[in-house]
Amino acid sequence: MKGYVIVDTEIIDQEAYLEFLERIPGVVEGQGGRFIVRTSDAEPVEGGWAPKRLVIMEFDSLEAARNFVTSDEYTSQDELRHRAASARIVVVEGVAPQA
């Protein structure tokens, strides 16, 4: 089953975030992932959760998603990422496709 990395981000430093945005797509793709959501336009419906910027990345498996967040390629961006934004990140497994 697919694995997903879900990120709720609040941008702290716009200039640093733009630099991070230039770097991260290649890192995601290099780890076999793809962006399926990247938006600052999430519509809160219930429960009070209002993400500032929501990002969802899809990987071939839960293991691949976990490997991405611990990879040298991703963690080497930590200094820039932490300067650019505050984030909450979760890794989850998708559900099996319905027949």
mmCIF file of N, CA, C and O in Angstrom:
data_model
loop_
_atom_site.group_PDB
_atom_site.id
_atom_site.type_symbol
_atom_site.label_atom_id
_atom_site.label_comp_id
_atom_site.label_asym_id
_atom_site.label_seq_id
_atom_site.Cartn_x
_atom_site.Cartn_y
_atom_site.Cartn_z
ATOM 1 N N MET A 1 0.828 -1.184 0.000
ATOM 2 C CA MET A 1 0.000 0.000 0.000
ATOM 3 C C MET A 1 0.872 1.247 0.000
ATOM 4 O O MET A 1 1.997 1.216 0.471
ATOM 5 N N LYS A 2 0.331 2.304 -0.500
ATOM 6 C CA LYS A 2 1.052 3.571 -0.588
ATOM 7 C C LYS A 2 1.344 4.128 0.798
ATOM 8 O O LYS A 2 0.625 3.861 1.750
ATOM 9 N N GLY A 3 2.389 4.926 0.870
ATOM 10 C CA GLY A 3 2.723 5.652 2.079
ATOM 11 C C GLY A 3 2.655 7.142 1.789
ATOM 12 O O GLY A 3 2.925 7.574 0.657
ATOM 13 N N TYR A 4 2.278 7.913 2.787
ATOM 14 C CA TYR A 4 2.107 9.353 2.613
ATOM 15 C C TYR A 4 2.843 10.113 3.706
ATOM 16 O O TYR A 4 2.864 9.695 4.865
ATOM 17 N N VAL A 5 3.413 11.230 3.317
ATOM 18 C CA VAL A 5 3.995 12.174 4.261
ATOM 19 C C VAL A 5 3.097 13.402 4.200
ATOM 20 O O VAL A 5 2.895 13.979 3.122
ATOM 21 N N ILE A 6 2.541 13.769 5.352
ATOM 22 C CA ILE A 6 1.624 14.911 5.428
ATOM 23 C C ILE A 6 2.285 15.976 6.291
ATOM 24 O O ILE A 6 2.732 15.694 7.408
ATOM 25 N N VAL A 7 2.338 17.191 5.748
ATOM 26 C CA VAL A 7 3.035 18.288 6.410
ATOM 27 C C VAL A 7 2.095 19.478 6.556
ATOM 28 O O VAL A 7 1.497 19.931 5.576
ATOM 29 N N ASP A 8 1.979 19.964 7.777
ATOM 30 C CA ASP A 8 1.235 21.187 8.080
ATOM 31 C C ASP A 8 2.293 22.230 8.425
ATOM 32 O O ASP A 8 2.989 22.110 9.432
ATOM 33 N N THR A 9 2.452 23.217 7.569
ATOM 34 C CA THR A 9 3.561 24.166 7.654
ATOM 35 C C THR A 9 3.091 25.585 7.916
ATOM 36 O O THR A 9 2.120 26.042 7.319
ATOM 37 N N GLU A 10 3.825 26.275 8.780
ATOM 38 C CA GLU A 10 3.640 27.715 8.937
ATOM 39 C C GLU A 10 4.956 28.377 8.540
ATOM 40 O O GLU A 10 5.993 28.149 9.171
ATOM 41 N N ILE A 11 4.920 29.162 7.498
ATOM 42 C CA ILE A 11 6.122 29.802 6.977
ATOM 43 C C ILE A 11 6.558 30.905 7.939
ATOM 44 O O ILE A 11 5.760 31.753 8.330
ATOM 45 N N ILE A 12 7.844 30.877 8.285
ATOM 46 C CA ILE A 12 8.428 31.857 9.201
ATOM 47 C C ILE A 12 9.242 32.890 8.429
ATOM 48 O O ILE A 12 9.186 34.078 8.711
ATOM 49 N N ASP A 13 10.013 32.413 7.457
ATOM 50 C CA ASP A 13 10.910 33.262 6.675
ATOM 51 C C ASP A 13 10.648 32.964 5.195
ATOM 52 O O ASP A 13 11.047 31.923 4.681
ATOM 53 N N GLN A 14 9.950 33.869 4.547
ATOM 54 C CA GLN A 14 9.529 33.658 3.159
ATOM 55 C C GLN A 14 10.713 33.441 2.214
ATOM 56 O O GLN A 14 10.667 32.571 1.346
ATOM 57 N N GLU A 15 11.770 34.196 2.379
ATOM 58 C CA GLU A 15 12.940 34.064 1.501
ATOM 59 C C GLU A 15 13.583 32.680 1.658
ATOM 60 O O GLU A 15 13.915 32.024 0.680
ATOM 61 N N ALA A 16 13.752 32.240 2.888
ATOM 62 C CA ALA A 16 14.319 30.914 3.135
ATOM 63 C C ALA A 16 13.383 29.832 2.613
ATOM 64 O O ALA A 16 13.827 28.823 2.062
ATOM 65 N N TYR A 17 12.068 30.053 2.760
ATOM 66 C CA TYR A 17 11.104 29.061 2.279
ATOM 67 C C TYR A 17 11.170 28.931 0.758
ATOM 68 O O TYR A 17 11.102 27.827 0.223
ATOM 69 N N LEU A 18 11.327 30.046 0.072
ATOM 70 C CA LEU A 18 11.451 29.994 -1.393
ATOM 71 C C LEU A 18 12.697 29.208 -1.794
ATOM 72 O O LEU A 18 12.666 28.442 -2.765
ATOM 73 N N GLU A 19 13.777 29.358 -1.051
ATOM 74 C CA GLU A 19 14.995 28.586 -1.322
ATOM 75 C C GLU A 19 14.735 27.095 -1.078
ATOM 76 O O GLU A 19 15.142 26.241 -1.864
ATOM 77 N N PHE A 20 14.029 26.781 0.010
ATOM 78 C CA PHE A 20 13.678 25.394 0.305
ATOM 79 C C PHE A 20 12.815 24.817 -0.815
ATOM 80 O O PHE A 20 13.017 23.679 -1.248
ATOM 81 N N LEU A 21 11.858 25.608 -1.316
ATOM 82 C CA LEU A 21 10.986 25.155 -2.399
ATOM 83 C C LEU A 21 11.751 24.848 -3.681
ATOM 84 O O LEU A 21 11.315 24.014 -4.471
ATOM 85 N N GLU A 22 12.855 25.518 -3.899
ATOM 86 C CA GLU A 22 13.685 25.223 -5.072
ATOM 87 C C GLU A 22 14.384 23.877 -4.925
ATOM 88 O O GLU A 22 14.594 23.178 -5.904
ATOM 89 N N ARG A 23 14.741 23.526 -3.708
ATOM 90 C CA ARG A 23 15.530 22.317 -3.460
ATOM 91 C C ARG A 23 14.689 21.050 -3.301
ATOM 92 O O ARG A 23 15.093 19.978 -3.731
ATOM 93 N N ILE A 24 13.544 21.159 -2.640
ATOM 94 C CA ILE A 24 12.843 19.964 -2.175
ATOM 95 C C ILE A 24 12.207 19.109 -3.271
ATOM 96 O O ILE A 24 12.174 17.877 -3.128
ATOM 97 N N PRO A 25 11.700 19.651 -4.379
ATOM 98 C CA PRO A 25 11.110 18.758 -5.375
ATOM 99 C C PRO A 25 12.075 17.676 -5.880
ATOM 100 O O PRO A 25 11.682 16.515 -6.030
ATOM 101 N N GLY A 26 13.309 18.025 -6.110
ATOM 102 C CA GLY A 26 14.289 17.047 -6.556
ATOM 103 C C GLY A 26 14.561 15.981 -5.510
ATOM 104 O O GLY A 26 14.793 14.814 -5.844
ATOM 105 N N VAL A 27 14.512 16.377 -4.245
ATOM 106 C CA VAL A 27 14.719 15.427 -3.149
ATOM 107 C C VAL A 27 13.550 14.444 -3.089
ATOM 108 O O VAL A 27 13.742 13.230 -2.986
ATOM 109 N N VAL A 28 12.330 14.962 -3.180
ATOM 110 C CA VAL A 28 11.142 14.103 -3.148
ATOM 111 C C VAL A 28 11.175 13.127 -4.323
ATOM 112 O O VAL A 28 11.018 11.917 -4.152
ATOM 113 N N GLU A 29 11.384 13.649 -5.518
ATOM 114 C CA GLU A 29 11.413 12.798 -6.707
ATOM 115 C C GLU A 29 12.559 11.796 -6.646
ATOM 116 O O GLU A 29 12.393 10.642 -7.044
ATOM 117 N N GLY A 30 13.714 12.220 -6.133
ATOM 118 C CA GLY A 30 14.861 11.332 -6.013
ATOM 119 C C GLY A 30 14.618 10.176 -5.058
ATOM 120 O O GLY A 30 15.254 9.128 -5.164
ATOM 121 N N GLN A 31 13.676 10.352 -4.137
ATOM 122 C CA GLN A 31 13.315 9.296 -3.191
ATOM 123 C C GLN A 31 12.080 8.518 -3.661
ATOM 124 O O GLN A 31 11.526 7.719 -2.914
ATOM 125 N N GLY A 32 11.644 8.766 -4.906
ATOM 126 C CA GLY A 32 10.517 8.020 -5.469
ATOM 127 C C GLY A 32 9.156 8.567 -5.104
ATOM 128 O O GLY A 32 8.139 7.906 -5.318
ATOM 129 N N GLY A 33 9.111 9.791 -4.579
ATOM 130 C CA GLY A 33 7.834 10.365 -4.173
ATOM 131 C C GLY A 33 7.302 11.362 -5.180
ATOM 132 O O GLY A 33 7.972 11.736 -6.144
ATOM 133 N N ARG A 34 6.067 11.765 -4.926
ATOM 134 C CA ARG A 34 5.459 12.815 -5.748
ATOM 135 C C ARG A 34 4.520 13.625 -4.874
ATOM 136 O O ARG A 34 3.933 13.109 -3.917
ATOM 137 N N PHE A 35 4.411 14.897 -5.194
ATOM 138 C CA PHE A 35 3.485 15.773 -4.480
ATOM 139 C C PHE A 35 2.084 15.511 -5.003
ATOM 140 O O PHE A 35 1.871 15.473 -6.214
ATOM 141 N N ILE A 36 1.131 15.354 -4.095
ATOM 142 C CA ILE A 36 -0.263 15.255 -4.533
ATOM 143 C C ILE A 36 -1.083 16.436 -4.016
ATOM 144 O O ILE A 36 -2.148 16.718 -4.550
ATOM 145 N N VAL A 37 -0.570 17.134 -2.990
ATOM 146 C CA VAL A 37 -1.198 18.369 -2.495
ATOM 147 C C VAL A 37 -0.092 19.318 -2.067
ATOM 148 O O VAL A 37 0.838 18.922 -1.372
ATOM 149 N N ARG A 38 -0.202 20.561 -2.515
ATOM 150 C CA ARG A 38 0.649 21.669 -2.049
ATOM 151 C C ARG A 38 -0.206 22.917 -2.128
ATOM 152 O O ARG A 38 -0.411 23.456 -3.211
ATOM 153 N N THR A 39 -0.725 23.346 -0.974
ATOM 154 C CA THR A 39 -1.640 24.483 -1.015
ATOM 155 C C THR A 39 -1.618 25.295 0.271
ATOM 156 O O THR A 39 -1.366 24.767 1.348
ATOM 157 N N SER A 40 -1.888 26.568 0.119
ATOM 158 C CA SER A 40 -2.123 27.462 1.257
ATOM 159 C C SER A 40 -3.605 27.785 1.354
ATOM 160 O O SER A 40 -4.010 28.692 2.070
ATOM 161 N N ASP A 41 -4.409 27.054 0.599
ATOM 162 C CA ASP A 41 -5.835 27.335 0.495
ATOM 163 C C ASP A 41 -6.661 26.141 0.982
ATOM 164 O O ASP A 41 -7.503 25.624 0.261
ATOM 165 N N ALA A 42 -6.398 25.689 2.220
ATOM 166 C CA ALA A 42 -7.186 24.611 2.802
ATOM 167 C C ALA A 42 -8.450 25.206 3.398
ATOM 168 O O ALA A 42 -8.421 26.272 4.012
ATOM 169 N N GLU A 43 -9.556 24.530 3.225
ATOM 170 C CA GLU A 43 -10.844 25.026 3.704
ATOM 171 C C GLU A 43 -11.249 24.297 4.981
ATOM 172 O O GLU A 43 -11.688 23.142 4.926
ATOM 173 N N PRO A 44 -11.096 24.933 6.142
ATOM 174 C CA PRO A 44 -11.514 24.290 7.388
ATOM 175 C C PRO A 44 -13.023 24.024 7.370
ATOM 176 O O PRO A 44 -13.798 24.890 6.982
ATOM 177 N N VAL A 45 -13.401 22.825 7.778
ATOM 178 C CA VAL A 45 -14.808 22.455 7.783
ATOM 179 C C VAL A 45 -15.291 22.140 9.198
ATOM 180 O O VAL A 45 -16.384 22.529 9.583
ATOM 181 N N GLU A 46 -14.451 21.458 9.972
ATOM 182 C CA GLU A 46 -14.867 21.053 11.307
ATOM 183 C C GLU A 46 -13.637 20.822 12.174
ATOM 184 O O GLU A 46 -12.581 20.431 11.672
ATOM 185 N N GLY A 47 -13.765 21.067 13.458
ATOM 186 C CA GLY A 47 -12.731 20.694 14.409
ATOM 187 C C GLY A 47 -11.675 21.744 14.693
ATOM 188 O O GLY A 47 -10.799 21.526 15.512
ATOM 189 N N GLY A 48 -11.707 22.872 14.025
ATOM 190 C CA GLY A 48 -10.790 23.956 14.329
ATOM 191 C C GLY A 48 -9.403 23.854 13.719
ATOM 192 O O GLY A 48 -8.568 24.706 13.982
ATOM 193 N N TRP A 49 -9.143 22.817 12.930
ATOM 194 C CA TRP A 49 -7.823 22.688 12.298
ATOM 195 C C TRP A 49 -7.812 23.559 11.057
ATOM 196 O O TRP A 49 -8.629 23.396 10.156
ATOM 197 N N ALA A 50 -6.873 24.506 11.003
ATOM 198 C CA ALA A 50 -6.743 25.406 9.863
ATOM 199 C C ALA A 50 -5.269 25.479 9.462
ATOM 200 O O ALA A 50 -4.556 26.402 9.869
ATOM 201 N N PRO A 51 -4.786 24.497 8.693
ATOM 202 C CA PRO A 51 -3.372 24.519 8.303
ATOM 203 C C PRO A 51 -3.047 25.764 7.493
ATOM 204 O O PRO A 51 -3.847 26.216 6.680
ATOM 205 N N LYS A 52 -1.859 26.318 7.745
ATOM 206 C CA LYS A 52 -1.402 27.483 6.988
ATOM 207 C C LYS A 52 -1.005 27.071 5.570
ATOM 208 O O LYS A 52 -1.294 27.744 4.607
ATOM 209 N N ARG A 53 -0.261 25.964 5.476
ATOM 210 C CA ARG A 53 0.144 25.402 4.187
ATOM 211 C C ARG A 53 0.157 23.895 4.361
ATOM 212 O O ARG A 53 0.820 23.372 5.247
ATOM 213 N N LEU A 54 -0.576 23.192 3.515
ATOM 214 C CA LEU A 54 -0.702 21.748 3.612
ATOM 215 C C LEU A 54 -0.005 21.097 2.426
ATOM 216 O O LEU A 54 -0.226 21.493 1.275
ATOM 217 N N VAL A 55 0.849 20.121 2.737
ATOM 218 C CA VAL A 55 1.586 19.397 1.708
ATOM 219 C C VAL A 55 1.388 17.904 1.963
ATOM 220 O O VAL A 55 1.534 17.443 3.097
ATOM 221 N N ILE A 56 1.039 17.169 0.908
ATOM 222 C CA ILE A 56 0.933 15.717 0.994
ATOM 223 C C ILE A 56 1.780 15.127 -0.126
ATOM 224 O O ILE A 56 1.625 15.501 -1.291
ATOM 225 N N MET A 57 2.677 14.219 0.269
ATOM 226 C CA MET A 57 3.536 13.527 -0.691
ATOM 227 C C MET A 57 3.202 12.048 -0.659
ATOM 228 O O MET A 57 2.975 11.484 0.410
ATOM 229 N N GLU A 58 3.171 11.424 -1.830
ATOM 230 C CA GLU A 58 2.850 10.007 -1.952
ATOM 231 C C GLU A 58 4.097 9.219 -2.327
ATOM 232 O O GLU A 58 4.875 9.650 -3.187
ATOM 233 N N PHE A 59 4.253 8.048 -1.692
ATOM 234 C CA PHE A 59 5.364 7.142 -1.970
ATOM 235 C C PHE A 59 4.796 5.751 -2.229
ATOM 236 O O PHE A 59 3.641 5.468 -1.886
ATOM 237 N N ASP A 60 5.587 4.888 -2.815
ATOM 238 C CA ASP A 60 5.114 3.555 -3.187
ATOM 239 C C ASP A 60 4.724 2.691 -1.996
ATOM 240 O O ASP A 60 3.953 1.746 -2.150
ATOM 241 N N SER A 61 5.251 2.995 -0.814
ATOM 242 C CA SER A 61 4.954 2.196 0.372
ATOM 243 C C SER A 61 5.172 3.033 1.624
ATOM 244 O O SER A 61 5.797 4.096 1.575
ATOM 245 N N LEU A 62 4.680 2.521 2.750
ATOM 246 C CA LEU A 62 4.922 3.176 4.035
ATOM 247 C C LEU A 62 6.417 3.217 4.320
ATOM 248 O O LEU A 62 6.952 4.232 4.773
ATOM 249 N N GLU A 63 7.103 2.123 4.005
ATOM 250 C CA GLU A 63 8.548 2.077 4.217
ATOM 251 C C GLU A 63 9.266 3.153 3.405
ATOM 252 O O GLU A 63 10.175 3.816 3.897
ATOM 253 N N ALA A 64 8.848 3.352 2.161
ATOM 254 C CA ALA A 64 9.466 4.378 1.323
ATOM 255 C C ALA A 64 9.214 5.776 1.889
ATOM 256 O O ALA A 64 10.099 6.636 1.854
ATOM 257 N N ALA A 65 8.010 6.015 2.431
ATOM 258 C CA ALA A 65 7.700 7.311 3.046
ATOM 259 C C ALA A 65 8.571 7.533 4.280
ATOM 260 O O ALA A 65 9.121 8.616 4.476
ATOM 261 N N ARG A 66 8.706 6.492 5.091
ATOM 262 C CA ARG A 66 9.573 6.593 6.277
ATOM 263 C C ARG A 66 11.023 6.826 5.870
ATOM 264 O O ARG A 66 11.731 7.618 6.501
ATOM 265 N N ASN A 67 11.461 6.118 4.843
ATOM 266 C CA ASN A 67 12.835 6.285 4.370
ATOM 267 C C ASN A 67 13.083 7.702 3.883
ATOM 268 O O ASN A 67 14.168 8.243 4.064
ATOM 269 N N PHE A 68 12.081 8.312 3.252
ATOM 270 C CA PHE A 68 12.230 9.688 2.780
ATOM 271 C C PHE A 68 12.526 10.635 3.936
ATOM 272 O O PHE A 68 13.473 11.411 3.886
ATOM 273 N N VAL A 69 11.707 10.594 5.006
ATOM 274 C CA VAL A 69 11.867 11.559 6.092
ATOM 275 C C VAL A 69 13.143 11.344 6.897
ATOM 276 O O VAL A 69 13.562 12.241 7.628
ATOM 277 N N THR A 70 13.770 10.188 6.758
ATOM 278 C CA THR A 70 15.025 9.934 7.466
ATOM 279 C C THR A 70 16.232 9.927 6.528
ATOM 280 O O THR A 70 17.359 9.752 6.990
ATOM 281 N N SER A 71 15.997 10.151 5.243
ATOM 282 C CA SER A 71 17.085 10.098 4.267
ATOM 283 C C SER A 71 18.072 11.243 4.452
ATOM 284 O O SER A 71 17.707 12.324 4.925
ATOM 285 N N ASP A 72 19.314 11.001 4.081
ATOM 286 C CA ASP A 72 20.331 12.052 4.133
ATOM 287 C C ASP A 72 19.938 13.227 3.242
ATOM 288 O O ASP A 72 20.182 14.380 3.588
ATOM 289 N N GLU A 73 19.320 12.932 2.094
ATOM 290 C CA GLU A 73 18.936 13.986 1.150
ATOM 291 C C GLU A 73 17.925 14.943 1.788
ATOM 292 O O GLU A 73 17.991 16.150 1.590
ATOM 293 N N TYR A 74 16.966 14.391 2.556
ATOM 294 C CA TYR A 74 15.962 15.226 3.200
ATOM 295 C C TYR A 74 16.513 15.894 4.454
ATOM 296 O O TYR A 74 16.362 17.105 4.646
ATOM 297 N N THR A 75 17.151 15.121 5.312
ATOM 298 C CA THR A 75 17.629 15.693 6.580
ATOM 299 C C THR A 75 18.750 16.701 6.368
ATOM 300 O O THR A 75 18.955 17.569 7.222
ATOM 301 N N SER A 76 19.438 16.640 5.230
ATOM 302 C CA SER A 76 20.469 17.649 4.951
ATOM 303 C C SER A 76 19.850 19.029 4.724
ATOM 304 O O SER A 76 20.554 20.032 4.756
ATOM 305 N N GLN A 77 18.529 19.078 4.528
ATOM 306 C CA GLN A 77 17.819 20.347 4.347
ATOM 307 C C GLN A 77 17.241 20.878 5.664
ATOM 308 O O GLN A 77 16.592 21.927 5.678
ATOM 309 N N ASP A 78 17.483 20.182 6.775
ATOM 310 C CA ASP A 78 16.860 20.545 8.050
ATOM 311 C C ASP A 78 17.161 21.967 8.499
ATOM 312 O O ASP A 78 16.259 22.680 8.954
ATOM 313 N N GLU A 79 18.402 22.400 8.395
ATOM 314 C CA GLU A 79 18.745 23.756 8.856
ATOM 315 C C GLU A 79 17.930 24.793 8.089
ATOM 316 O O GLU A 79 17.313 25.680 8.685
ATOM 317 N N LEU A 80 17.882 24.667 6.788
ATOM 318 C CA LEU A 80 17.113 25.601 5.962
ATOM 319 C C LEU A 80 15.620 25.457 6.242
ATOM 320 O O LEU A 80 14.917 26.454 6.411
ATOM 321 N N ARG A 81 15.139 24.241 6.337
ATOM 322 C CA ARG A 81 13.714 23.990 6.566
ATOM 323 C C ARG A 81 13.269 24.572 7.903
ATOM 324 O O ARG A 81 12.212 25.226 7.974
ATOM 325 N N HIS A 82 14.056 24.390 8.951
ATOM 326 C CA HIS A 82 13.682 24.920 10.269
ATOM 327 C C HIS A 82 13.769 26.439 10.322
ATOM 328 O O HIS A 82 13.013 27.074 11.068
ATOM 329 N N ARG A 83 14.666 27.024 9.553
ATOM 330 C CA ARG A 83 14.754 28.482 9.473
ATOM 331 C C ARG A 83 13.569 29.042 8.686
ATOM 332 O O ARG A 83 13.048 30.116 8.984
ATOM 333 N N ALA A 84 13.116 28.288 7.690
ATOM 334 C CA ALA A 84 12.062 28.749 6.787
ATOM 335 C C ALA A 84 10.663 28.594 7.375
ATOM 336 O O ALA A 84 9.793 29.433 7.130
ATOM 337 N N ALA A 85 10.443 27.514 8.133
ATOM 338 C CA ALA A 85 9.075 27.206 8.537
ATOM 339 C C ALA A 85 9.042 26.355 9.796
ATOM 340 O O ALA A 85 9.996 25.663 10.130
ATOM 341 N N SER A 86 7.892 26.407 10.441
ATOM 342 C CA SER A 86 7.568 25.512 11.546
ATOM 343 C C SER A 86 6.604 24.480 10.973
ATOM 344 O O SER A 86 5.645 24.838 10.280
ATOM 345 N N ALA A 87 6.860 23.203 11.239
ATOM 346 C CA ALA A 87 6.036 22.179 10.600
ATOM 347 C C ALA A 87 5.665 21.070 11.561
ATOM 348 O O ALA A 87 6.399 20.759 12.501
ATOM 349 N N ARG A 88 4.517 20.475 11.293
ATOM 350 C CA ARG A 88 4.098 19.227 11.919
ATOM 351 C C ARG A 88 4.043 18.211 10.789
ATOM 352 O O ARG A 88 3.443 18.474 9.743
ATOM 353 N N ILE A 89 4.706 17.077 10.994
ATOM 354 C CA ILE A 89 4.853 16.085 9.928
ATOM 355 C C ILE A 89 4.415 14.723 10.448
ATOM 356 O O ILE A 89 4.825 14.315 11.531
ATOM 357 N N VAL A 90 3.590 14.031 9.655
ATOM 358 C CA VAL A 90 3.212 12.658 9.977
ATOM 359 C C VAL A 90 3.438 11.785 8.751
ATOM 360 O O VAL A 90 3.382 12.261 7.610
ATOM 361 N N VAL A 91 3.704 10.506 9.017
ATOM 362 C CA VAL A 91 3.830 9.505 7.967
ATOM 363 C C VAL A 91 2.691 8.512 8.201
ATOM 364 O O VAL A 91 2.501 8.036 9.327
ATOM 365 N N VAL A 92 1.931 8.221 7.156
ATOM 366 C CA VAL A 92 0.785 7.308 7.281
ATOM 367 C C VAL A 92 0.747 6.344 6.102
ATOM 368 O O VAL A 92 1.304 6.625 5.040
ATOM 369 N N GLU A 93 0.071 5.226 6.337
ATOM 370 C CA GLU A 93 -0.105 4.249 5.276
ATOM 371 C C GLU A 93 -1.497 4.424 4.674
ATOM 372 O O GLU A 93 -2.479 4.631 5.397
ATOM 373 N N GLY A 94 -1.573 4.321 3.353
ATOM 374 C CA GLY A 94 -2.850 4.397 2.667
ATOM 375 C C GLY A 94 -3.654 3.124 2.852
ATOM 376 O O GLY A 94 -3.198 2.172 3.490
ATOM 377 N N VAL A 95 -4.835 3.098 2.292
ATOM 378 C CA VAL A 95 -5.695 1.910 2.365
ATOM 379 C C VAL A 95 -5.588 1.139 1.060
ATOM 380 O O VAL A 95 -5.257 1.693 0.011
ATOM 381 N N ALA A 96 -5.910 -0.141 1.153
ATOM 382 C CA ALA A 96 -5.898 -0.983 -0.045
ATOM 383 C C ALA A 96 -7.003 -0.530 -0.993
ATOM 384 O O ALA A 96 -8.103 -0.185 -0.546
ATOM 385 N N PRO A 97 -6.718 -0.521 -2.286
ATOM 386 C CA PRO A 97 -7.757 -0.144 -3.261
ATOM 387 C C PRO A 97 -8.950 -1.103 -3.176
ATOM 388 O O PRO A 97 -8.770 -2.303 -2.957
ATOM 389 N N GLN A 98 -10.118 -0.565 -3.329
ATOM 390 C CA GLN A 98 -11.332 -1.375 -3.346
ATOM 391 C C GLN A 98 -11.460 -2.083 -4.692
ATOM 392 O O GLN A 98 -11.189 -1.472 -5.722
ATOM 393 N N ALA A 99 -11.871 -3.323 -4.673
ATOM 394 C CA ALA A 99 -12.039 -4.068 -5.924
ATOM 395 C C ALA A 99 -13.339 -3.743 -6.585
ATOM 396 O O ALA A 99 -14.242 -3.230 -6.093
#
